[in-house]
Short mmCIF file of C-alpha atoms in Angstrom, two decimals:
data_model
loop_
_atom_site.label_atom_id
_atom_site.label_comp_id
_atom_site.label_asym_id
_atom_site.label_seq_id
_atom_site.Cartn_x
_atom_site.Cartn_y
_atom_site.Cartn_z
CA MET A 1 -54.59 -3.44 61.69
CA SER A 2 -54.92 -6.69 63.72
CA ALA A 3 -53.01 -9.94 64.51
CA VAL A 4 -54.33 -13.05 64.79
CA THR A 5 -52.14 -15.19 67.41
CA MET A 6 -52.10 -19.06 64.93
CA ASP A 7 -51.35 -22.56 65.48
CA HIS A 8 -48.08 -23.68 62.56
CA THR A 9 -47.69 -26.64 63.14
CA GLY A 10 -46.70 -26.47 66.74
CA VAL A 11 -44.91 -23.05 66.28
CA GLY A 12 -45.61 -20.16 66.91
CA VAL A 13 -46.87 -17.96 64.18
CA VAL A 14 -47.64 -13.96 64.44
CA CYS A 15 -49.24 -12.67 60.98
CA LEU A 16 -49.72 -8.70 60.38
CA TRP A 17 -51.51 -7.34 57.54
CA LEU A 18 -52.90 -4.33 56.37
CA SER A 19 -53.77 -4.67 52.39
CA ALA A 20 -51.50 -8.11 52.37
CA ALA A 21 -50.68 -10.66 55.40
CA MET A 22 -46.67 -10.59 55.79
CA CYS A 23 -45.72 -14.04 58.23
CA VAL A 24 -42.25 -14.58 59.90
CA VAL A 25 -41.55 -17.87 61.12
CA HIS A 26 -37.59 -18.26 62.58
CA GLY A 27 -36.54 -15.05 60.46
CA GLN A 28 -37.83 -16.13 57.23
CA TYR A 29 -40.15 -14.28 55.05
CA TYR A 30 -42.95 -14.52 53.24
CA VAL A 31 -46.02 -13.25 51.76
CA ASN A 32 -49.29 -14.30 50.84
CA VAL A 33 -50.38 -13.82 47.01
CA ALA A 34 -53.69 -14.93 47.49
CA LEU A 35 -54.93 -11.91 49.59
CA SER A 36 -57.07 -9.41 47.03
CA LYS A 37 -57.26 -11.21 43.72
CA THR A 38 -60.08 -12.32 42.18
CA TYR A 39 -61.98 -15.70 43.17
CA HIS A 40 -64.31 -17.93 41.21
CA GLN A 41 -66.48 -21.36 42.32
CA SER A 42 -68.60 -23.62 41.12
CA SER A 43 -71.92 -23.63 43.10
CA ARG A 44 -73.17 -21.29 46.30
CA HIS A 45 -75.32 -22.91 49.59
CA GLY A 46 -78.61 -20.64 50.89
CA GLY A 47 -76.85 -18.23 52.55
CA GLN A 48 -73.50 -18.07 51.71
CA GLY A 49 -71.10 -14.52 51.82
CA PRO A 50 -68.63 -13.77 49.05
CA SER A 51 -66.09 -16.42 47.66
CA SER A 52 -63.59 -13.75 48.58
CA MET A 53 -64.08 -15.09 51.99
CA ALA A 54 -62.08 -18.50 51.45
CA ALA A 55 -59.23 -15.94 51.42
CA ASN A 56 -59.31 -13.23 53.47
CA GLY A 57 -57.12 -13.16 56.07
CA ASP A 58 -59.23 -14.95 58.36
CA THR A 59 -58.46 -18.51 59.44
CA SER A 60 -61.55 -18.94 61.98
CA GLY A 61 -63.70 -21.94 61.15
CA GLU A 62 -67.53 -20.86 61.33
CA TYR A 63 -70.11 -21.19 59.38
CA PRO A 64 -70.85 -18.95 57.49
CA ALA A 65 -69.38 -16.09 58.90
CA ASN A 66 -65.79 -16.50 57.34
CA CYS A 67 -66.22 -19.85 55.09
CA ILE A 68 -67.58 -20.67 51.99
CA HIS A 69 -69.80 -23.36 51.12
CA THR A 70 -71.29 -25.35 47.21
CA ALA A 71 -74.62 -26.39 46.75
CA VAL A 72 -75.43 -29.46 48.06
CA ASN A 73 -76.75 -31.06 44.58
CA ASP A 74 -73.37 -29.74 43.37
CA THR A 75 -72.21 -33.53 43.12
CA ASN A 76 -69.91 -32.87 39.78
CA HIS A 77 -66.49 -32.48 41.54
CA PRO A 78 -67.24 -28.28 43.07
CA TRP A 79 -65.27 -26.00 43.04
CA TRP A 80 -63.01 -22.57 44.42
CA GLN A 81 -60.05 -20.40 42.72
CA VAL A 82 -58.09 -17.92 43.20
CA ASP A 83 -56.83 -15.42 39.81
CA LEU A 84 -53.30 -14.57 41.21
CA GLY A 85 -53.03 -11.64 38.38
CA ARG A 86 -49.79 -12.82 37.18
CA THR A 87 -47.88 -15.76 36.99
CA TYR A 88 -46.23 -16.24 41.09
CA PRO A 89 -43.97 -19.40 41.65
CA VAL A 90 -46.20 -21.53 43.62
CA TYR A 91 -44.68 -23.57 45.83
CA ASN A 92 -46.42 -23.87 49.66
CA MET A 93 -50.00 -23.36 50.27
CA ASP A 94 -51.93 -23.68 53.91
CA VAL A 95 -55.37 -25.04 53.78
CA TRP A 96 -58.14 -23.78 56.83
CA ALA A 97 -61.28 -26.58 56.76
CA ARG A 98 -64.94 -26.15 58.94
CA SER A 99 -65.10 -26.95 62.13
CA ARG A 100 -65.81 -30.25 62.82
CA LEU A 101 -66.39 -30.85 59.14
CA GLU A 102 -63.27 -31.69 58.29
CA TYR A 103 -63.60 -34.30 55.72
CA ARG A 104 -65.31 -31.44 53.75
CA LEU A 105 -61.35 -30.46 52.44
CA TYR A 106 -61.03 -33.67 51.28
CA SER A 107 -59.57 -31.94 47.57
CA ASN A 108 -57.11 -31.65 44.38
CA ILE A 109 -54.41 -28.92 44.60
CA SER A 110 -54.00 -27.69 40.68
CA VAL A 111 -51.56 -24.30 39.21
CA ASP A 112 -53.03 -23.84 35.72
CA GLY A 113 -54.26 -27.04 35.77
CA GLN A 114 -51.05 -29.05 37.12
CA TRP A 115 -51.60 -31.23 39.70
CA CYS A 116 -49.89 -30.27 42.74
CA ALA A 117 -50.92 -31.83 45.34
CA SER A 118 -53.82 -33.94 47.37
CA ILE A 119 -55.65 -33.57 50.49
CA THR A 120 -56.93 -36.51 51.21
CA SER A 121 -56.55 -36.68 55.37
CA PHE A 122 -56.51 -34.64 58.74
CA PRO A 123 -54.91 -35.56 62.47
CA THR A 124 -57.63 -34.78 64.72
CA ASN A 125 -58.80 -31.34 66.28
CA THR A 126 -57.12 -30.03 63.08
CA ARG A 127 -58.03 -27.57 60.61
CA LYS A 128 -54.76 -26.51 59.01
CA LYS A 129 -53.63 -28.72 55.96
CA GLU A 130 -50.38 -27.47 55.14
CA VAL A 131 -49.69 -28.27 51.50
CA THR A 132 -46.23 -28.27 49.20
CA CYS A 133 -45.67 -28.67 45.45
CA PRO A 134 -43.63 -31.46 44.34
CA THR A 135 -41.47 -28.05 42.80
CA ILE A 136 -42.33 -24.54 42.63
CA MET A 137 -44.47 -24.31 39.74
CA TYR A 138 -44.88 -21.12 37.91
CA GLY A 139 -48.81 -20.11 37.98
CA GLN A 140 -51.68 -17.97 37.84
CA THR A 141 -54.32 -19.78 38.95
CA VAL A 142 -54.64 -21.97 42.00
CA ARG A 143 -57.80 -24.51 42.24
CA VAL A 144 -59.18 -26.46 45.26
CA THR A 145 -61.76 -29.41 43.93
CA ARG A 146 -63.43 -31.44 46.15
CA LEU A 147 -62.78 -35.25 45.72
CA THR A 148 -65.61 -37.92 46.87
CA TYR A 149 -65.61 -39.39 50.32
CA THR A 150 -67.23 -42.63 50.28
CA GLY A 151 -67.30 -42.19 54.27
CA ASN A 152 -70.25 -40.70 54.45
CA LEU A 153 -72.46 -40.75 51.30
CA THR A 154 -75.12 -37.83 52.83
CA ASP A 155 -72.73 -34.99 52.67
CA GLY A 156 -69.92 -36.64 50.63
CA TYR A 157 -70.18 -33.69 47.76
CA THR A 158 -69.89 -29.84 49.13
CA LEU A 159 -66.93 -27.97 49.49
CA ASN A 160 -66.13 -26.30 53.19
CA LEU A 161 -63.12 -23.75 52.25
CA CYS A 162 -62.61 -21.26 55.16
CA GLU A 163 -59.15 -20.09 54.03
CA VAL A 164 -56.35 -20.69 51.28
CA GLN A 165 -52.74 -19.02 51.98
CA ILE A 166 -50.59 -19.04 49.04
CA TRP A 167 -46.89 -18.42 50.31
CA ASP A 168 -44.09 -16.53 48.31
CA CYS A 169 -41.11 -14.64 49.67
CA GLN A 170 -40.88 -10.60 50.36
CA ALA A 171 -39.20 -8.38 48.21
CA GLY A 172 -35.61 -9.54 48.55
CA TRP A 173 -35.40 -13.03 49.60
CA TYR A 174 -36.12 -16.43 47.69
CA GLY A 175 -35.10 -19.59 48.51
CA GLU A 176 -37.81 -22.38 49.27
CA GLN A 177 -37.09 -21.07 52.44
CA CYS A 178 -37.16 -17.26 51.60
CA ASN A 179 -33.91 -17.02 53.67
CA ILE A 180 -31.04 -15.91 50.54
CA SER A 181 -30.98 -12.48 49.54
CA CYS A 182 -32.05 -10.99 45.60
CA PRO A 183 -29.11 -9.91 43.73
CA ALA A 184 -28.78 -5.98 44.02
CA GLY A 185 -29.43 -4.73 40.66
CA CYS A 186 -32.51 -6.57 40.88
CA GLU A 187 -35.75 -4.06 40.39
CA ASP A 188 -37.65 -3.60 43.38
CA ALA A 189 -35.73 -6.13 44.94
CA VAL A 190 -37.63 -8.81 43.58
CA CYS A 191 -36.42 -12.21 42.11
CA ASP A 192 -36.88 -15.43 41.57
CA ARG A 193 -37.90 -17.64 44.42
CA LEU A 194 -36.31 -20.79 42.99
CA THR A 195 -33.21 -19.23 40.85
CA GLY A 196 -32.88 -15.84 42.97
CA ASN A 197 -32.77 -13.85 38.88
CA CYS A 198 -34.41 -10.85 38.71
CA SER A 199 -37.79 -10.29 37.20
CA GLU A 200 -36.35 -6.61 36.41
CA CYS A 201 -32.93 -4.49 36.54
CA LYS A 202 -32.71 -1.46 38.25
CA PRO A 203 -31.61 1.08 35.91
CA SER A 204 -27.87 1.01 34.29
CA PHE A 205 -27.57 -3.08 35.15
CA TYR A 206 -28.40 -6.21 33.08
CA GLY A 207 -28.44 -9.71 32.82
CA ALA A 208 -30.13 -12.75 35.05
CA SER A 209 -28.94 -11.63 37.87
CA CYS A 210 -29.30 -7.87 37.11
CA ASN A 211 -25.28 -7.16 38.61
CA ASP A 212 -23.65 -5.80 34.98
CA SER A 213 -23.74 -2.41 34.07
CA CYS A 214 -24.94 -0.75 31.15
CA GLN A 215 -23.04 0.18 28.04
CA HIS A 216 -24.44 2.34 26.37
CA GLN A 217 -26.49 5.71 26.53
CA CYS A 218 -30.39 4.65 26.55
CA LEU A 219 -33.24 6.60 27.14
CA ASN A 220 -33.03 7.37 31.40
CA ASN A 221 -29.65 4.59 31.32
CA GLU A 222 -31.96 1.62 31.49
CA CYS A 223 -30.70 -1.19 29.21
CA ILE A 224 -32.63 -4.38 28.24
CA LYS A 225 -32.49 -7.30 31.15
CA ASP A 226 -31.24 -9.70 28.93
CA SER A 227 -28.70 -7.90 25.95
CA GLY A 228 -28.27 -4.94 27.58
CA LEU A 229 -29.11 -3.36 25.07
CA CYS A 230 -31.17 -0.17 24.30
CA GLU A 231 -35.10 -0.48 23.96
CA ALA A 232 -35.38 4.24 23.89
CA CYS A 233 -32.67 6.19 22.93
CA PRO A 234 -32.16 10.27 24.27
CA GLY A 235 -32.37 12.75 22.17
CA TYR A 236 -31.57 12.29 18.45
CA PHE A 237 -29.85 9.27 19.20
CA ARG A 238 -30.81 5.87 17.72
CA GLY A 239 -30.22 2.26 17.59
CA ASN A 240 -30.18 -0.28 19.24
CA THR A 241 -26.61 0.95 21.07
CA CYS A 242 -27.81 4.80 20.80
CA SER A 243 -24.48 5.57 19.10
CA GLU A 244 -26.37 6.48 15.37
CA CYS A 245 -27.67 10.08 14.87
CA GLU A 246 -31.37 10.06 13.24
CA ALA A 247 -31.43 10.91 10.15
CA GLY A 248 -31.09 14.23 9.59
CA PHE A 249 -28.91 15.33 12.02
CA TYR A 250 -24.60 14.69 13.02
CA GLY A 251 -22.28 15.72 15.76
CA ALA A 252 -20.94 14.33 19.23
CA SER A 253 -24.40 14.88 20.55
CA CYS A 254 -26.49 14.27 17.08
CA HIS A 255 -27.78 18.25 17.66
CA ILE A 256 -26.12 19.78 14.02
CA PRO A 257 -28.67 19.41 11.05
CA CYS A 258 -26.66 17.55 8.15
CA GLN A 259 -26.11 20.55 5.86
CA TYR A 260 -26.54 18.63 2.61
CA LEU A 261 -28.38 16.69 -0.03
CA CYS A 262 -27.72 13.08 1.53
CA LEU A 263 -29.78 9.86 0.90
CA ASN A 264 -32.59 10.00 3.02
CA ASN A 265 -30.99 13.00 4.82
CA GLU A 266 -28.04 10.83 6.78
CA CYS A 267 -24.89 12.32 6.90
CA VAL A 268 -21.93 10.88 8.24
CA ARG A 269 -22.40 11.29 12.30
CA GLN A 270 -18.51 12.84 12.94
CA THR A 271 -17.95 14.79 9.80
CA GLY A 272 -21.76 16.26 8.48
CA LEU A 273 -20.63 14.59 5.13
CA CYS A 274 -22.52 12.06 2.94
CA GLU A 275 -21.91 8.84 2.65
CA ALA A 276 -24.29 7.70 -0.27
CA CYS A 277 -26.11 9.97 -3.05
CA PRO A 278 -29.57 10.05 -4.44
CA GLY A 279 -30.41 10.13 -7.47
CA ASN A 280 -27.62 10.74 -9.97
CA TYR A 281 -25.46 12.80 -7.36
CA ARG A 282 -22.21 11.85 -6.59
CA GLY A 283 -19.68 13.24 -4.25
CA ASN A 284 -19.56 14.05 0.07
CA THR A 285 -21.85 16.83 -0.15
CA CYS A 286 -23.67 15.21 -3.31
CA SER A 287 -23.17 18.47 -5.13
CA GLU A 288 -21.83 16.63 -8.44
CA CYS A 289 -23.44 14.70 -10.74
CA LYS A 290 -22.82 11.14 -12.03
CA PRO A 291 -20.67 10.82 -15.36
CA GLY A 292 -23.43 11.17 -18.19
CA PHE A 293 -25.18 13.94 -16.52
CA TYR A 294 -25.62 17.68 -15.85
CA GLY A 295 -27.82 19.80 -14.90
CA ALA A 296 -29.60 21.77 -11.78
CA SER A 297 -30.90 18.27 -10.68
CA CYS A 298 -28.61 15.64 -12.38
CA ASN A 299 -30.72 14.37 -14.50
CA ILE A 300 -29.72 15.31 -18.28
CA PRO A 301 -27.72 13.10 -20.40
CA CYS A 302 -24.17 14.08 -21.26
CA GLN A 303 -24.91 14.64 -25.48
CA TYR A 304 -21.26 14.50 -26.18
CA GLN A 305 -18.19 12.50 -26.34
CA CYS A 306 -15.93 14.01 -22.88
CA LEU A 307 -13.79 12.09 -21.39
CA TYR A 308 -14.81 9.04 -19.42
CA ASN A 309 -18.79 10.58 -20.17
CA GLU A 310 -17.85 13.24 -17.75
CA CYS A 311 -19.30 16.64 -18.73
CA THR A 312 -19.58 20.38 -16.64
CA ARG A 313 -23.00 20.32 -14.83
CA ASP A 314 -23.48 23.23 -15.29
CA THR A 315 -23.11 23.60 -19.42
CA GLY A 316 -22.32 19.74 -20.63
CA LEU A 317 -19.87 21.12 -22.18
CA CYS A 318 -16.85 18.61 -21.92
CA GLU A 319 -13.53 19.18 -19.97
CA ALA A 320 -11.31 16.76 -21.18
CA CYS A 321 -11.55 14.90 -24.42
CA PRO A 322 -10.89 11.14 -24.96
CA GLU A 323 -7.90 10.54 -27.14
CA ASN A 324 -7.36 12.05 -30.63
CA TYR A 325 -10.17 14.24 -30.23
CA GLN A 326 -10.37 18.59 -29.10
CA GLY A 327 -12.74 20.55 -28.21
CA ASN A 328 -15.60 21.69 -25.63
CA THR A 329 -17.82 19.18 -27.08
CA CYS A 330 -15.06 16.90 -28.55
CA SER A 331 -16.13 16.75 -31.86
CA ALA A 332 -12.63 17.78 -34.05
CA VAL A 333 -10.33 14.89 -35.17
CA THR A 334 -6.53 16.35 -33.94
CA ASP A 335 -4.35 15.35 -36.58
CA THR A 336 -2.06 12.32 -35.48
CA THR A 337 1.10 12.58 -38.21
CA THR A 338 3.96 12.74 -36.28
CA ASP A 339 6.92 15.22 -37.89
CA ASN A 340 9.92 13.65 -37.67
CA THR A 341 12.17 15.62 -39.18
CA PRO A 342 14.05 17.33 -36.62
CA VAL A 343 15.10 13.33 -35.40
CA ILE A 344 16.10 13.13 -39.35
CA VAL A 345 18.22 15.68 -39.43
CA GLY A 346 19.51 15.06 -36.30
CA ALA A 347 20.98 11.53 -37.07
CA VAL A 348 21.85 12.87 -40.43
CA VAL A 349 24.30 15.31 -38.74
CA SER A 350 25.18 13.02 -36.55
CA VAL A 351 26.48 10.58 -39.23
CA ILE A 352 28.40 13.48 -41.09
CA VAL A 353 30.12 14.89 -38.20
CA LEU A 354 31.45 11.26 -37.58
CA ILE A 355 32.76 10.74 -40.77
CA ILE A 356 34.05 13.73 -40.91
CA LEU A 357 35.87 12.79 -37.21
CA VAL A 358 37.18 9.38 -38.87
CA VAL A 359 38.74 10.87 -42.58
CA PHE A 360 40.41 13.46 -40.15
CA ILE A 361 41.76 10.95 -38.20
CA VAL A 362 43.23 8.90 -41.04
CA VAL A 363 44.09 12.02 -42.76
CA PHE A 364 46.67 13.20 -40.09
CA ILE A 365 48.37 9.26 -39.34
CA LYS A 366 48.92 9.56 -42.95
CA ARG A 367 50.50 12.27 -42.67
CA ARG A 368 52.52 11.76 -40.01
CA GLN A 369 53.88 8.26 -41.41
CA HIS A 370 54.41 10.23 -44.90
CA SER A 371 56.61 13.05 -42.92
CA ALA A 372 58.78 10.07 -41.13
CA LYS A 373 59.29 8.87 -44.79
CA SER A 374 60.36 11.49 -46.57
CA ARG A 375 63.08 12.86 -43.20
CA ALA A 376 64.05 8.53 -44.02
CA GLN A 377 64.82 9.16 -47.74
CA GLU A 378 66.45 12.88 -47.32
CA SER A 379 69.04 11.59 -44.72
CA ASP A 380 69.73 8.60 -46.65
CA THR A 381 70.52 10.82 -50.09
CA CYS A 382 72.29 13.28 -48.47
CA ASN A 383 74.14 10.61 -47.24
CA THR A 384 75.24 9.27 -50.42
CA ALA A 385 75.95 12.70 -51.97
CA GLN A 386 78.81 12.82 -49.77
CA ASN A 387 79.98 9.37 -49.97
CA SER A 388 80.04 10.34 -53.81
CA GLY A 389 81.71 13.54 -53.90
CA GLU A 390 78.73 14.39 -56.50
CA LEU A 391 77.96 18.44 -55.65
CA GLY A 392 76.18 20.66 -57.97
CA GLN A 393 77.81 23.68 -58.77
CA PRO A 394 76.61 26.84 -57.57
CA GLU A 395 74.03 28.94 -60.06
CA ARG A 396 76.12 32.05 -61.58
CA ALA A 397 74.88 35.47 -61.51
CA GLY A 398 72.64 36.47 -64.34
CA SER A 399 70.66 32.90 -64.35
CA SER A 400 66.84 33.42 -64.21
CA PRO A 401 65.26 34.16 -60.93
CA LEU A 402 62.58 31.51 -62.10
CA SER A 403 65.43 28.78 -62.47
CA PHE A 404 66.39 28.79 -58.45
CA ALA A 405 67.72 25.80 -56.91
CA PRO A 406 68.68 24.35 -53.92
CA ALA A 407 72.76 23.85 -53.68
CA ILE A 408 75.01 21.52 -50.89
CA VAL A 409 78.30 22.89 -50.82
CA THR A 410 80.86 20.37 -49.84
CA GLY A 411 85.03 20.86 -49.95
CA GLY A 412 84.66 23.98 -51.86
CA ARG A 413 81.99 22.21 -54.40
CA SER A 414 78.98 23.12 -55.41
CA SER A 415 75.93 20.76 -57.53
CA SER A 416 72.52 20.93 -57.86
CA THR A 417 70.56 18.41 -56.53
CA ASP A 418 67.22 16.02 -57.21
CA ARG A 419 64.70 17.96 -55.43
CA GLY A 420 62.50 14.71 -55.25
CA GLN A 421 65.89 13.51 -53.52
CA THR A 422 67.01 15.66 -51.41
CA SER A 423 64.31 18.74 -50.22
CA ALA A 424 61.52 17.41 -51.34
CA VAL A 425 60.30 20.75 -52.46
CA SER A 426 57.11 21.74 -54.05
CA GLN A 427 57.46 24.53 -57.17
CA ARG A 428 54.50 26.39 -58.33
CA LYS A 429 54.87 29.53 -60.06
CA GLU A 430 51.85 31.94 -60.11
CA ASP A 431 52.27 36.23 -61.55
CA GLY A 432 55.58 35.32 -61.08
CA ALA A 433 56.24 34.59 -57.54
CA GLU A 434 57.69 31.19 -57.16
CA HIS A 435 56.51 29.69 -53.67
CA TYR A 436 57.67 27.33 -51.78
CA GLU A 437 54.82 25.03 -49.48
CA ARG A 438 57.26 22.90 -47.60
CA VAL A 439 60.73 22.80 -47.69
CA ASP A 440 62.19 19.69 -45.87
CA MET A 441 66.02 20.45 -45.14
CA ALA A 442 68.73 17.85 -44.43
CA ASP A 443 71.09 18.07 -42.43
CA ALA A 444 74.29 18.99 -43.57
CA GLU A 445 77.69 18.14 -41.78
CA ASN A 446 78.91 19.92 -38.47
CA GLY A 447 76.04 22.57 -39.34
CA GLY A 448 72.50 22.72 -38.28
CA HIS A 449 69.13 22.01 -40.24
CA SER A 450 65.63 23.51 -40.56
CA ASP A 451 62.96 20.46 -40.27
CA ASP A 452 59.62 21.38 -41.98
CA LEU A 453 60.29 24.31 -43.21
CA THR A 454 57.24 26.42 -44.40
CA SER A 455 57.41 29.60 -46.80
CA HIS A 456 55.03 31.37 -48.69
CA MET A 457 56.92 33.43 -50.46
CA SER A 458 55.97 36.66 -52.77
CA GLU A 459 57.41 38.54 -55.70
CA ALA A 460 59.47 42.21 -54.16
CA GLU A 461 60.68 45.01 -56.82
CA ASN A 462 64.19 43.88 -56.55
CA GLY A 463 64.23 41.10 -54.30
CA VAL A 464 61.67 38.09 -52.17
CA HIS A 465 60.12 38.48 -49.34
CA SER A 466 59.64 35.62 -46.74
CA ASP A 467 55.68 35.47 -45.29
CA ASP A 468 55.37 33.59 -42.54
CA LEU A 469 59.17 31.93 -42.10
CA THR A 470 59.85 29.84 -39.59
CA SER A 471 63.10 28.90 -40.01
CA HIS A 472 66.17 27.30 -37.95
CA MET A 473 69.30 29.07 -37.98
CA SER A 474 72.54 27.26 -36.78
CA GLU A 475 75.79 29.82 -36.69
CA ALA A 476 78.09 30.16 -38.68
CA GLU A 477 81.57 32.02 -39.59
CA ASN A 478 81.62 35.32 -39.35
CA GLY A 479 77.48 35.37 -39.43
CA VAL A 480 74.77 35.98 -37.06
CA HIS A 481 71.81 33.11 -36.63
CA SER A 482 68.46 33.63 -36.14
CA ASP A 483 65.96 31.30 -34.04
CA ASP A 484 62.07 30.76 -34.63
CA LEU A 485 62.31 33.49 -36.64
CA THR A 486 58.82 34.40 -38.00
CA ALA A 487 57.09 36.52 -40.61
CA THR A 488 60.19 38.58 -42.77
CA SER A 489 63.88 37.23 -42.64
CA HIS A 490 66.30 39.43 -42.00
CA MET A 491 69.51 38.49 -42.44
CA ALA A 492 72.62 39.35 -41.09
CA GLU A 493 76.08 40.37 -43.24
CA ALA A 494 77.54 37.16 -44.32
CA ASP A 495 80.37 39.42 -46.09
CA SER A 496 81.37 42.66 -45.01
CA ALA A 497 80.85 43.40 -48.95
CA ASN A 498 77.38 42.11 -49.80
CA PRO A 499 74.36 42.32 -47.38
CA TYR A 500 71.26 40.90 -48.55
CA ASP A 501 68.03 42.41 -47.49
CA THR A 502 64.33 40.36 -47.32
CA PRO A 503 66.37 36.99 -49.25
CA ALA A 504 64.08 33.90 -50.30
CA VAL A 505 67.38 31.90 -48.37
CA GLN A 506 68.43 28.36 -49.14
CA TYR A 507 70.91 28.17 -46.53
CA HIS A 508 73.34 24.77 -45.80
CA ASN A 509 76.00 24.68 -43.57
CA THR A 510 78.62 22.68 -44.63
CA GLY A 511 81.68 23.03 -42.48
CA ASP A 512 83.33 26.52 -42.89
CA VAL A 513 81.19 26.67 -45.76
CA HIS A 514 77.56 29.28 -46.15
CA LEU A 515 75.77 29.06 -49.44
CA TYR A 516 73.90 32.01 -49.69
CA HIS A 517 71.21 31.93 -52.78
CA SER A 518 68.94 34.80 -53.57
CA TRP A 519 67.68 36.06 -56.66
CA GLY A 520 70.59 37.00 -60.06
CA ASN A 521 73.44 36.95 -56.60
CA PRO A 522 74.27 33.71 -55.32
CA GLN A 523 77.40 33.71 -53.27
CA ALA A 524 79.45 31.43 -51.50
CA VAL A 525 81.41 32.62 -48.43
CA GLN A 526 84.33 30.77 -47.00
#
């Protein structure tokens, strides 16, 4: 290490260098980026050393020990340049002239061919010229080109150059005076001298100032500076966010091989199932054939007209058929005739039942009306007979049993009456017996009556039996009455001399007189 004290426009400057020089000026940090780079010049004067002598960190102005010198006959604007190796921000420079020949440094300075500054004068006894570009210029090549000096024509074309210093900010600083700290996220603490933006970001950071954290699991946690996306992914992850698995793998860590025949061997990361299938396969495991195909490779067209054109993968037969077809080949046509017999029979039975119900109701109503009318007529007839005194005589002994007729007794006299007017008795003969199917008995004066008497009479050896007899009997003098008698009627003795067993009775009670009609032996008892 060596140290040289130099004049820096009246300010003491200490420059230190090892492989690069760093100058500290009033707490502001710079670095000379022109050191140890590549150098070229348009021509050489005899006895000159290498072109690097103009940028070796030594500012002494003695030739040939420490300066470059172009050829005398190089009169077409001779030049010297440094290739910085990459783009740098070029803003301020220091240029040193040869002692006592400062005018040989009259020149233009350019950055990548763009003009930066011109040196056209020097203060007396000063060899260093401070150069500042109008603004920070970004470039890789800095050239010094000799201008024609008209004050001395004999050597007005020679370029003598003893040191060129190009200053950039030390790592971690930026600004025209290199006095602003770079953002903490900058890689190697290097940021743009003008804006402070980082050239590269540290791992886990991105953005112009490298102050945004990477959001994705990129390889080595390094995301792209401008977008924050990933350039590379770890393991079997893929995508610019490293959120997908490489083909053939699934799972939270993308480490489980896919199990099914998915398209391009890509299965869903969460489940391992397929999103798409190759060829004629289908299903989330690609284990079924598309409609219309079957076989181990789902490449054989179905031969039959199965429902939805789907046949079984193993056999190609049908599991279901369209309407009107049946069988595992759907080749048989089913009978489409519909048997409506049960419906028709049900409708007919319903109509018949309805008709019977209507007829029953009509008959019931008419019978009720007829019964009421008959009782009214009977009552009128009895009243008429009583008022006129025309009563029939009782039958005599020895009368034919087939000529029995009811009689009404009034005031000790009796007479036969008209059946249609008095009792409305229906008679018919069958096997020598007379049946009475319906007897309506009218009420007599001061006596009891039997209404709506239904009697079935059959012949016995010496008398008549009453089957299924319903009778309402009223008490009479010297006799016993039976109420609501069913089956065979047993009559109590009315007269002590004339008991009657199982008679067929037409009984009328008129006052104190009881009349019994029996087969061949009618008798009136007072």
